[in-house]
Short mmCIF file of C-alpha atoms and ligand atoms in Angstrom, two decimals:
data_model
loop_
_atom_site.label_atom_id
_atom_site.label_comp_id
_atom_site.label_asym_id
_atom_site.label_seq_id
_atom_site.Cartn_x
_atom_site.Cartn_y
_atom_site.Cartn_z
CA MET A 21 -13.07 9.08 -23.83
CA PRO A 22 -12.45 9.30 -27.62
CA TYR A 23 -12.71 6.16 -29.75
CA GLN A 24 -9.54 4.16 -30.26
CA ALA A 25 -7.91 3.86 -33.68
CA GLY A 26 -9.29 1.00 -35.78
CA ARG A 27 -7.46 -1.05 -38.39
CA ASN A 28 -8.11 1.36 -41.25
CA LEU A 29 -9.22 4.59 -39.72
CA PRO A 30 -7.43 6.88 -37.33
CA GLY A 31 -8.84 7.29 -33.84
CA GLU A 32 -11.00 10.17 -32.80
CA ARG A 33 -9.22 13.16 -31.32
CA ALA A 34 -10.75 15.05 -28.45
CA SER A 35 -11.74 18.44 -29.79
CA LYS A 36 -9.93 21.34 -28.14
CA LEU A 37 -12.48 23.76 -29.57
CA GLY A 38 -15.17 22.29 -27.36
CA HIS A 39 -13.62 23.95 -24.32
CA LEU A 40 -13.68 27.37 -25.93
CA GLU A 41 -17.39 27.14 -26.64
CA VAL A 42 -18.06 26.59 -22.97
CA LEU A 43 -16.08 29.68 -21.99
CA ARG A 44 -18.07 31.82 -24.45
CA SER A 45 -21.28 31.18 -22.56
CA PRO A 46 -22.27 34.38 -20.71
CA LEU A 47 -23.45 32.36 -17.74
CA VAL A 48 -20.15 30.46 -17.48
CA GLN A 49 -18.20 33.72 -17.79
CA GLN A 50 -20.24 35.28 -15.04
CA ILE A 51 -19.75 32.32 -12.73
CA VAL A 52 -16.03 31.99 -13.38
CA GLU A 53 -15.45 35.71 -12.78
CA ASN A 54 -17.13 35.40 -9.44
CA PHE A 55 -14.92 32.58 -8.20
CA GLU A 56 -12.88 33.91 -5.33
CA GLN A 57 -9.51 32.85 -4.14
CA PRO A 58 -9.85 31.74 -0.51
CA GLU A 59 -8.22 34.16 1.89
CA ALA A 60 -5.88 31.57 3.30
CA VAL A 61 -6.37 28.00 4.28
CA ASP A 62 -4.12 28.48 7.30
CA MET A 63 -7.06 30.30 8.84
CA LEU A 64 -8.22 26.79 9.73
CA ASP A 65 -8.03 25.98 13.36
CA VAL A 66 -5.24 23.45 13.24
CA ALA A 67 -3.97 22.17 16.55
CA TRP A 68 -0.25 21.83 15.85
CA GLU A 69 1.61 20.09 18.67
CA SER A 70 5.33 20.24 19.26
CA PHE A 71 7.47 17.09 19.10
CA PRO A 72 7.85 15.24 22.41
CA PRO A 73 11.28 15.41 24.09
CA CYS A 74 13.94 13.64 22.05
CA THR A 75 14.44 9.98 22.80
CA GLU A 76 16.50 7.09 21.48
CA PRO A 77 16.15 6.49 17.72
CA LEU A 78 15.27 3.04 16.36
CA ASP A 79 18.40 1.52 14.90
CA VAL A 80 17.31 -1.00 12.27
CA VAL A 81 15.10 0.16 9.44
CA PHE A 82 13.18 -2.05 6.99
CA ALA A 83 11.51 -0.52 3.96
CA VAL A 84 9.14 -2.04 1.46
CA ASP A 85 7.96 -0.80 -1.90
CA GLY A 86 6.47 -2.12 -5.12
CA SER A 87 5.77 -1.21 -8.71
CA TRP A 88 3.64 -2.53 -11.50
CA GLN A 89 3.44 -2.14 -15.24
CA PRO A 90 0.62 -3.11 -17.57
CA VAL A 91 1.67 -4.19 -21.05
CA THR A 92 -0.90 -4.24 -23.84
CA ASP A 93 -0.62 -5.83 -27.25
CA GLU A 94 -1.72 -3.13 -29.66
CA ARG A 95 -3.39 -5.59 -32.02
CA PRO A 96 -6.73 -7.32 -31.51
CA PRO A 97 -7.74 -8.97 -29.28
CA TYR A 98 -5.60 -6.50 -27.24
CA LYS A 99 -4.02 -9.00 -24.92
CA LYS A 100 -2.90 -7.49 -21.67
CA ILE A 101 -0.51 -8.60 -18.95
CA ALA A 102 0.53 -6.87 -15.71
CA PHE A 103 4.06 -7.22 -14.33
CA ILE A 104 4.46 -6.63 -10.61
CA LYS A 105 7.51 -6.30 -8.44
CA THR A 106 7.95 -5.76 -4.71
CA ALA A 107 11.07 -5.39 -2.60
CA LEU A 108 12.03 -5.32 1.06
CA MET A 109 15.31 -3.91 2.21
CA MET A 110 17.08 -3.48 5.50
CA VAL A 111 19.39 -0.69 6.53
CA ASP A 112 20.85 0.02 9.97
CA GLN A 113 21.57 3.41 11.48
CA ALA A 114 25.33 2.96 10.97
CA ALA A 115 24.83 2.37 7.25
CA LEU A 116 22.37 5.24 7.05
CA ASN A 117 24.89 7.55 8.66
CA ARG A 118 27.57 6.46 6.19
CA ILE A 119 25.46 7.41 3.16
CA ASP A 120 26.21 10.86 1.83
CA LYS A 121 22.77 12.47 1.90
CA ASP A 122 23.57 14.97 -0.86
CA GLU A 123 25.65 12.86 -3.20
CA PRO A 124 25.17 9.19 -2.37
CA HIS A 125 27.77 7.10 -4.14
CA PRO A 126 26.04 4.71 -6.57
CA LEU A 127 28.44 1.87 -5.76
CA ALA A 128 27.91 2.31 -2.03
CA LEU A 129 24.16 2.14 -2.60
CA ARG A 130 24.52 -0.90 -4.82
CA ASP A 131 26.56 -2.76 -2.19
CA LEU A 132 24.05 -1.86 0.48
CA MET A 133 21.14 -3.10 -1.61
CA ALA A 134 22.84 -6.28 -2.79
CA LYS A 135 23.48 -7.37 0.78
CA ALA A 136 20.23 -6.44 2.38
CA ALA A 137 17.36 -6.72 -0.05
CA VAL A 138 14.90 -9.34 -1.19
CA TYR A 139 12.52 -8.96 -4.04
CA HIS A 140 9.59 -10.71 -5.65
CA ALA A 141 8.25 -10.50 -9.17
CA THR A 142 5.20 -11.94 -10.85
CA ALA A 143 2.89 -11.43 -13.84
CA PHE A 144 -0.90 -11.59 -14.17
CA PRO A 145 -3.01 -12.06 -17.30
CA LEU A 146 -5.47 -9.15 -17.40
CA ARG A 147 -7.16 -9.79 -20.73
CA HIS A 148 -7.36 -12.56 -23.33
CA VAL A 149 -4.33 -14.47 -22.12
CA TYR A 150 -4.68 -18.10 -21.16
CA LEU A 151 -2.62 -20.28 -18.91
CA ARG A 152 -2.76 -24.08 -18.87
CA GLY A 153 -6.19 -23.92 -20.48
CA LEU A 154 -7.61 -21.82 -17.62
CA SER A 155 -9.71 -18.69 -18.05
CA VAL A 156 -8.27 -15.35 -16.96
CA TYR A 157 -10.45 -15.68 -13.86
CA ASP A 158 -9.09 -19.03 -12.71
CA ALA A 159 -5.55 -18.39 -13.96
CA THR A 160 -5.30 -15.15 -11.99
CA ARG A 161 -6.64 -16.84 -8.84
CA GLN A 162 -4.08 -19.59 -9.22
CA ILE A 163 -1.19 -17.22 -10.00
CA ILE A 164 -2.02 -15.09 -6.93
CA PHE A 165 -1.93 -18.24 -4.78
CA GLU A 166 1.32 -19.53 -6.31
CA SER A 167 2.94 -16.09 -6.26
CA LEU A 168 2.50 -15.81 -2.50
CA LYS A 169 4.29 -19.14 -2.22
CA ASP A 170 7.21 -17.79 -4.32
CA ASP A 171 10.10 -20.25 -3.92
CA SER A 172 12.68 -17.49 -4.14
CA LEU A 173 11.29 -16.26 -0.79
CA GLN A 174 11.00 -19.85 0.52
CA GLY A 175 7.23 -19.58 0.76
CA GLU A 176 7.65 -17.17 3.69
CA VAL A 177 5.04 -14.71 2.47
CA MET A 178 2.34 -17.40 2.34
CA GLU A 179 3.35 -18.42 5.85
CA THR A 180 2.87 -14.81 6.95
CA LEU A 181 -0.60 -14.68 5.40
CA LYS A 182 -1.54 -17.83 7.36
CA TRP A 183 0.08 -16.43 10.51
CA LEU A 184 -2.07 -13.31 10.28
CA ALA A 185 -5.31 -14.81 8.93
CA TYR A 186 -5.44 -17.73 11.39
CA GLU A 187 -3.90 -15.58 14.17
CA LYS A 188 -1.23 -18.24 14.66
CA TRP A 189 0.64 -15.85 16.98
CA SER A 190 -2.22 -16.18 19.48
CA LYS A 191 -2.58 -18.73 22.30
CA SER A 192 -5.99 -19.52 20.83
CA PRO A 193 -5.68 -19.25 17.03
CA ARG A 194 -8.73 -19.20 14.77
CA SER A 195 -10.15 -22.64 13.93
CA SER A 196 -11.15 -21.41 10.47
CA LEU A 197 -10.93 -18.36 8.21
CA PRO A 198 -13.65 -15.72 8.44
CA ASP A 199 -16.32 -16.63 5.83
CA PHE A 200 -15.65 -15.25 2.38
CA GLN A 201 -17.62 -15.35 -0.86
CA CYS A 202 -16.83 -18.55 -2.77
CA PRO A 203 -15.05 -17.60 -6.04
CA HIS A 204 -17.14 -20.15 -7.94
CA SER A 205 -20.42 -18.52 -7.06
CA GLU A 206 -19.60 -15.49 -9.24
CA ILE A 207 -19.22 -17.58 -12.36
CA ASP A 208 -21.73 -20.37 -12.18
CA GLY A 209 -24.16 -20.24 -9.38
CA GLU A 210 -25.81 -18.70 -6.38
CA ALA A 211 -23.65 -16.55 -4.18
CA HIS A 212 -22.49 -18.63 -1.23
CA ASN A 213 -19.75 -18.44 1.36
CA ALA A 214 -16.70 -20.62 1.80
CA THR A 215 -14.01 -21.05 4.48
CA LEU A 216 -10.91 -23.12 5.21
CA SER A 217 -9.90 -24.88 8.42
CA PHE A 218 -6.94 -23.88 10.56
CA ASP A 219 -3.64 -23.65 8.68
CA GLN A 220 -5.07 -24.82 5.33
CA GLU A 221 -3.71 -23.09 2.22
CA GLU A 222 -6.23 -24.66 -0.10
CA GLY A 223 -9.27 -26.89 0.23
CA VAL A 224 -12.73 -27.61 -1.05
CA CYS A 225 -15.84 -25.41 -0.78
CA GLN A 226 -18.40 -27.17 1.42
CA THR A 227 -21.25 -25.93 -0.77
CA CYS A 228 -20.10 -26.44 -4.38
CA GLY A 229 -17.25 -28.90 -3.84
CA LYS A 230 -14.80 -26.85 -5.93
CA LYS A 231 -11.27 -25.84 -5.01
CA VAL A 232 -10.70 -22.66 -3.02
CA PHE A 233 -7.42 -21.01 -2.07
CA ILE A 234 -6.63 -19.08 1.10
CA THR A 235 -5.95 -16.10 -1.19
CA ASP A 236 -9.62 -16.20 -2.33
CA MET A 237 -10.43 -14.91 1.15
CA LEU A 238 -9.11 -11.52 0.04
CA GLY A 239 -11.69 -11.28 -2.75
CA PHE A 240 -9.55 -10.60 -5.84
CA HIS A 241 -12.20 -12.48 -7.84
CA LEU A 242 -14.73 -9.72 -7.12
CA GLU A 243 -12.82 -7.57 -9.61
CA MET A 244 -12.56 -10.17 -12.36
CA SER A 245 -14.77 -11.69 -15.04
CA GLU A 246 -14.23 -14.93 -16.95
CA ASN A 247 -11.87 -13.38 -19.51
CA ALA A 248 -10.66 -10.15 -17.97
CA ALA A 249 -9.35 -8.80 -14.71
CA SER A 250 -9.38 -5.19 -13.61
CA GLU A 251 -6.03 -3.39 -13.34
CA SER A 252 -6.94 -2.83 -9.72
CA VAL A 253 -6.34 -6.56 -9.14
CA ALA A 254 -2.67 -5.92 -9.92
CA THR A 255 -2.42 -2.86 -7.67
CA ALA A 256 -4.29 -4.62 -4.85
CA TYR A 257 -1.95 -7.62 -5.13
CA MET A 258 1.07 -5.28 -5.01
CA ASN A 259 -0.20 -3.52 -1.88
CA ILE A 260 -1.02 -6.80 -0.14
CA HIS A 261 2.30 -8.34 -1.08
CA GLU A 262 4.16 -5.28 0.27
CA THR A 263 2.20 -5.55 3.50
CA LEU A 264 2.88 -9.27 3.85
CA LEU A 265 6.57 -8.77 3.06
CA LEU A 266 6.82 -6.23 5.86
CA PHE A 267 5.02 -8.56 8.27
CA THR A 268 7.30 -11.41 7.20
CA GLY A 269 10.12 -9.37 8.74
CA ILE A 270 8.07 -8.82 11.89
CA ARG A 271 7.07 -12.48 12.10
CA HIS A 272 10.71 -13.54 11.76
CA PHE A 273 11.72 -11.60 14.88
CA TRP A 274 8.57 -12.61 16.74
CA GLU A 275 8.88 -16.35 16.13
CA SER A 276 12.63 -16.59 16.59
CA ASN A 277 12.30 -15.01 20.02
CA LYS A 278 14.22 -11.92 19.01
CA ARG A 279 11.44 -9.75 20.32
CA GLU A 280 13.84 -7.38 22.05
CA THR A 281 15.41 -6.71 18.62
CA LEU A 282 11.94 -6.14 17.19
CA LYS A 283 11.51 -3.25 19.61
CA ARG A 284 14.51 -1.53 17.99
CA CYS A 285 13.21 -1.89 14.41
CA LEU A 286 11.31 0.56 12.25
CA PHE A 287 9.22 -0.85 9.40
CA LEU A 288 8.55 1.63 6.59
CA LYS A 289 6.04 1.26 3.80
CA ASP A 290 5.54 3.42 0.78
CA GLY A 291 1.88 4.49 0.86
CA PRO A 292 -0.71 4.64 3.64
CA LEU A 293 -1.30 1.78 6.10
CA GLN A 294 -4.54 0.99 4.39
CA ILE A 295 -6.08 -1.99 2.64
CA ARG A 296 -9.12 -0.96 0.68
CA ALA A 297 -12.53 -2.50 -0.08
CA GLN A 298 -12.88 -6.29 0.10
CA TYR A 299 -9.14 -6.72 0.66
CA SER A 300 -9.54 -5.08 4.07
CA LYS A 301 -10.16 -8.55 5.53
CA LEU A 302 -6.48 -8.41 6.48
CA VAL A 303 -6.86 -5.21 8.48
CA ASN A 304 -8.42 -6.71 11.59
CA PRO A 305 -5.88 -9.56 11.87
CA ILE A 306 -3.09 -6.97 11.58
CA ARG A 307 -4.63 -4.70 14.23
CA ASN A 308 -5.20 -7.69 16.53
CA PHE A 309 -1.56 -8.72 16.29
CA LEU A 310 -0.18 -5.21 16.81
CA LEU A 311 -2.34 -4.74 19.89
CA HIS A 312 -1.35 -8.16 21.24
CA ALA A 313 2.35 -7.37 20.75
CA TYR A 314 1.90 -3.97 22.41
CA LEU A 315 0.15 -5.48 25.43
CA GLN A 316 2.91 -8.09 25.73
CA GLY A 317 5.42 -5.24 26.05
CA TYR A 318 6.64 -5.26 22.44
CA PRO A 319 5.49 -2.07 20.74
CA ILE A 320 6.13 -2.46 16.99
CA SER A 321 7.05 0.63 15.00
CA ILE A 322 5.45 0.81 11.56
CA VAL A 323 5.16 3.88 9.38
CA GLY A 324 3.46 4.33 6.02
CA GLN A 325 4.39 7.41 4.01
CA GLU A 326 2.03 8.98 1.51
CA LYS A 327 3.84 10.84 -1.25
CA THR A 328 0.84 11.88 -3.31
CA GLY A 329 -2.90 12.22 -2.88
CA ILE A 330 -5.41 14.43 -1.11
CA PHE A 331 -3.70 14.30 2.28
CA VAL A 332 -0.39 15.43 0.81
CA ASP A 333 -2.11 18.19 -1.17
CA HIS A 334 -3.89 19.30 1.98
CA LEU A 335 -0.70 19.48 4.04
CA ASN A 336 0.95 21.64 1.37
CA LEU A 337 -2.06 23.90 1.24
CA LEU A 338 -2.23 24.13 4.98
CA LEU A 339 1.31 25.22 5.51
CA GLY A 340 1.84 27.92 2.96
CA LYS A 341 4.94 29.72 4.10
CA ASN A 342 4.51 29.33 7.82
CA ALA A 343 5.57 25.80 8.55
CA PRO A 344 6.06 25.26 12.27
CA SER A 345 9.19 23.06 12.31
CA ASN A 346 9.21 20.04 14.64
CA HIS A 347 5.45 20.04 14.98
CA PHE A 348 2.78 17.50 14.16
CA PHE A 349 -0.97 17.53 13.71
CA ILE A 350 -3.38 14.59 13.89
CA PRO A 351 -6.57 15.31 11.94
CA ASP A 352 -9.71 13.86 13.51
CA HIS A 353 -12.70 12.32 11.74
CA VAL A 354 -14.64 15.58 11.34
CA TYR A 355 -11.58 17.45 10.07
CA ILE A 356 -10.77 14.71 7.53
CA CYS A 357 -14.34 14.62 6.23
CA GLU A 358 -14.97 18.34 6.06
CA GLN A 359 -11.57 19.75 5.14
CA ILE A 360 -9.93 16.95 3.17
CA GLN A 361 -12.53 14.59 1.71
CA SER A 362 -15.26 17.24 1.25
CA ARG A 363 -18.03 15.05 2.59
CA PRO A 364 -20.40 15.36 5.55
CA PRO A 365 -18.99 13.74 8.70
CA SER A 366 -22.18 11.80 9.39
CA GLY A 367 -20.87 8.53 7.88
CA ALA A 368 -18.69 5.82 9.41
CA PRO A 369 -15.52 6.98 11.24
CA TYR A 370 -12.68 7.57 8.79
CA GLY A 371 -10.63 4.43 8.15
CA LYS A 372 -12.69 2.31 10.58
CA ASP A 373 -12.54 -0.81 8.41
CA THR A 374 -9.64 -0.15 6.07
CA ASN A 375 -6.80 1.52 7.98
CA TYR A 376 -4.35 0.03 10.45
CA GLY A 377 -2.63 3.33 11.08
CA ALA A 378 -3.72 6.85 12.01
CA LYS A 379 -2.88 9.82 9.80
CA VAL A 380 -0.28 12.21 11.17
CA PHE A 381 0.90 15.40 9.46
CA ILE A 382 4.52 16.09 10.34
CA VAL A 383 6.63 19.17 9.72
CA MET A 384 10.29 18.36 10.19
CA ASN A 385 11.54 21.68 8.81
CA GLU A 386 10.82 24.11 5.98
CA ARG A 387 11.86 21.58 3.39
CA CYS A 388 10.41 18.42 4.79
CA ARG A 389 6.74 17.78 5.49
CA LEU A 390 5.45 14.26 5.79
CA VAL A 391 2.05 12.60 5.71
CA LEU A 392 2.49 9.41 7.72
CA SER A 393 0.22 6.70 9.00
CA ILE A 394 1.22 4.96 12.21
CA PRO A 395 -0.58 2.17 14.11
CA ILE A 396 -2.38 2.98 17.34
CA CYS A 397 -3.13 0.91 20.43
CA ILE A 398 -6.88 1.60 20.69
CA PRO A 399 -9.74 0.98 18.22
CA MET A 400 -9.60 3.21 15.15
CA ASP A 401 -13.12 4.64 15.58
CA LYS A 402 -12.34 5.73 19.14
CA PHE A 403 -8.99 7.26 18.15
CA ILE A 404 -10.25 9.16 15.14
CA GLN A 405 -13.06 10.74 17.17
CA SER A 406 -10.55 12.14 19.66
CA PRO A 407 -6.95 11.65 18.49
CA ASP A 408 -4.32 11.36 21.21
CA SER A 409 -0.65 11.10 20.29
CA SER A 410 0.06 9.01 23.40
CA LYS A 411 -1.96 6.21 21.77
CA ILE A 412 0.28 6.11 18.69
CA ILE A 413 2.58 3.12 19.03
CA ASN A 414 6.19 4.21 19.62
CA PHE A 415 5.52 7.73 18.34
CA ASP A 416 8.41 9.37 20.21
CA ARG A 417 11.01 6.87 18.98
CA ILE A 418 9.68 7.09 15.41
CA LEU A 419 10.02 10.89 15.50
CA ALA A 420 13.55 10.53 16.88
CA THR A 421 14.45 8.21 13.99
CA LEU A 422 13.20 10.44 11.17
CA PRO A 423 16.02 13.06 11.04
CA ALA A 424 18.74 10.56 10.04
CA MET A 425 16.56 9.26 7.22
CA LEU A 426 15.73 12.54 5.47
CA SER A 427 16.91 12.64 1.90
CA SER A 428 18.60 15.69 0.46
CA ARG A 429 18.00 14.53 -3.07
CA HIS A 430 14.21 14.54 -3.09
CA GLU A 431 11.75 16.71 -1.26
CA ASN A 432 9.89 15.09 1.62
CA ALA A 433 11.65 11.79 0.98
CA LEU A 434 12.95 9.13 3.35
CA ILE A 435 16.15 7.41 2.22
CA PRO A 436 15.14 3.80 3.04
CA ILE A 437 11.95 4.20 0.97
CA GLU A 438 14.01 5.71 -1.87
CA LEU A 439 16.30 2.68 -1.74
CA ALA A 440 13.43 0.18 -1.67
CA ASN A 441 11.85 2.10 -4.53
CA SER A 442 14.99 1.80 -6.64
CA ILE A 443 14.93 -1.98 -6.20
CA ALA A 444 11.21 -2.36 -6.71
CA SER A 445 10.98 0.00 -9.66
CA LEU A 446 10.30 -1.87 -12.87
CA SER A 447 11.62 0.96 -14.99
CA THR A 448 15.15 0.35 -13.73
CA TYR A 449 14.91 -3.25 -14.89
CA PRO A 450 13.58 -4.34 -18.26
CA SER A 451 12.18 -1.48 -20.26
CA VAL A 452 8.54 -1.56 -21.25
CA LYS A 453 9.65 -2.44 -24.79
CA VAL A 454 11.52 -5.48 -23.55
CA LEU A 455 8.53 -6.52 -21.44
CA GLU A 456 6.33 -6.23 -24.51
CA LEU A 457 8.63 -8.43 -26.55
CA PHE A 458 8.87 -10.92 -23.77
CA ALA A 459 5.16 -11.01 -23.17
CA PHE A 460 3.96 -11.35 -26.72
CA LYS A 461 6.90 -12.90 -28.56
CA SER A 462 4.91 -15.94 -29.62
CA ARG A 463 2.15 -14.02 -31.37
CA GLU A 464 3.69 -14.01 -34.87
ZN1 ZN B 26 -18.36 -22.84 -3.57
#
């Protein structure tokens, strides 16, 4: 990466000429000329399956989405803050049917969103910003904890985290959290583990005696130093908050004994049903609950939609012109490794620790192809070795619900996710300029 501009001198510009020199090399020319276009990727042996017979659609749809925006002060010491927003909205089939798919009326959309949406916003210091005398490290830990207790959502999201982490839905909940690395061991001592007892939100580490939060379990501190936090802390928080917001809806129906209603709901999330790296501590609690609900006779319909990334690119490549409408394909572990991730399939089964949904490629019609992830009712490693659509929770009802949600405005888009996106999008609220002013107004 070129050097940044200093106070007196302009920054370095990447030289365009450098690329030309490379192309002049006889060896490079020879290699490039010999690159061949693959015949066709649809030569791959892809086991498309046709949709199961049509069944009753799900009639209440919840969608969650989030956005984030880093704002950097351009003057030393280059302070940096991240703003994050998430939103959950509800729309029923009747309302969906009333929306004009080609030309949705802005006022109709506004009314719909005003009545049926909740949102959450927060801000993290990423670099050289201090809060109540705390370092970035401790301030960010504290803000993450307080943000999950957001009063505007009546602390419901924190309650959902406890409900999942302590398995409070179970007849025999956990007596403590799974051990996690104490956040104080990174900064001033030997690495050691910490835990909290049933239902605690905060407590004291048994080894070092310092305060730990339930949110430390997720390991945000592993991506932070004393004075700076990685941008990935902000994106991880956003993904976890979206997930918890969705499960707050599920918990509401579960605990208020409206479980029959829960069976008629579809929960949509923008992005895959995946929680990466250390944050994946939430994945097992989620899988445990979904399996428990399924075995109790309450299959819960959740769908994550990927709009970009290697799976979406692969689906586009795969289809070319010949898209078999109303068909789906579930890639198995070997296929994902060899054809999509370009790695040998000898490693751990794909998504074993990080995913709570299986990948499904769906072709609705020529214009609409979706990469979805949907929870399954058997262990992920078993499923991904030999995928079986009958093990996907509520697959037939989810497929039956998709047609009414297809957007005519954007390709491969689902209307409830579009709506949630328009609420969660930061760009529709304060502009970046306003955020900058707001964030650094006291610097003069
Ligand atoms: Zn400790």
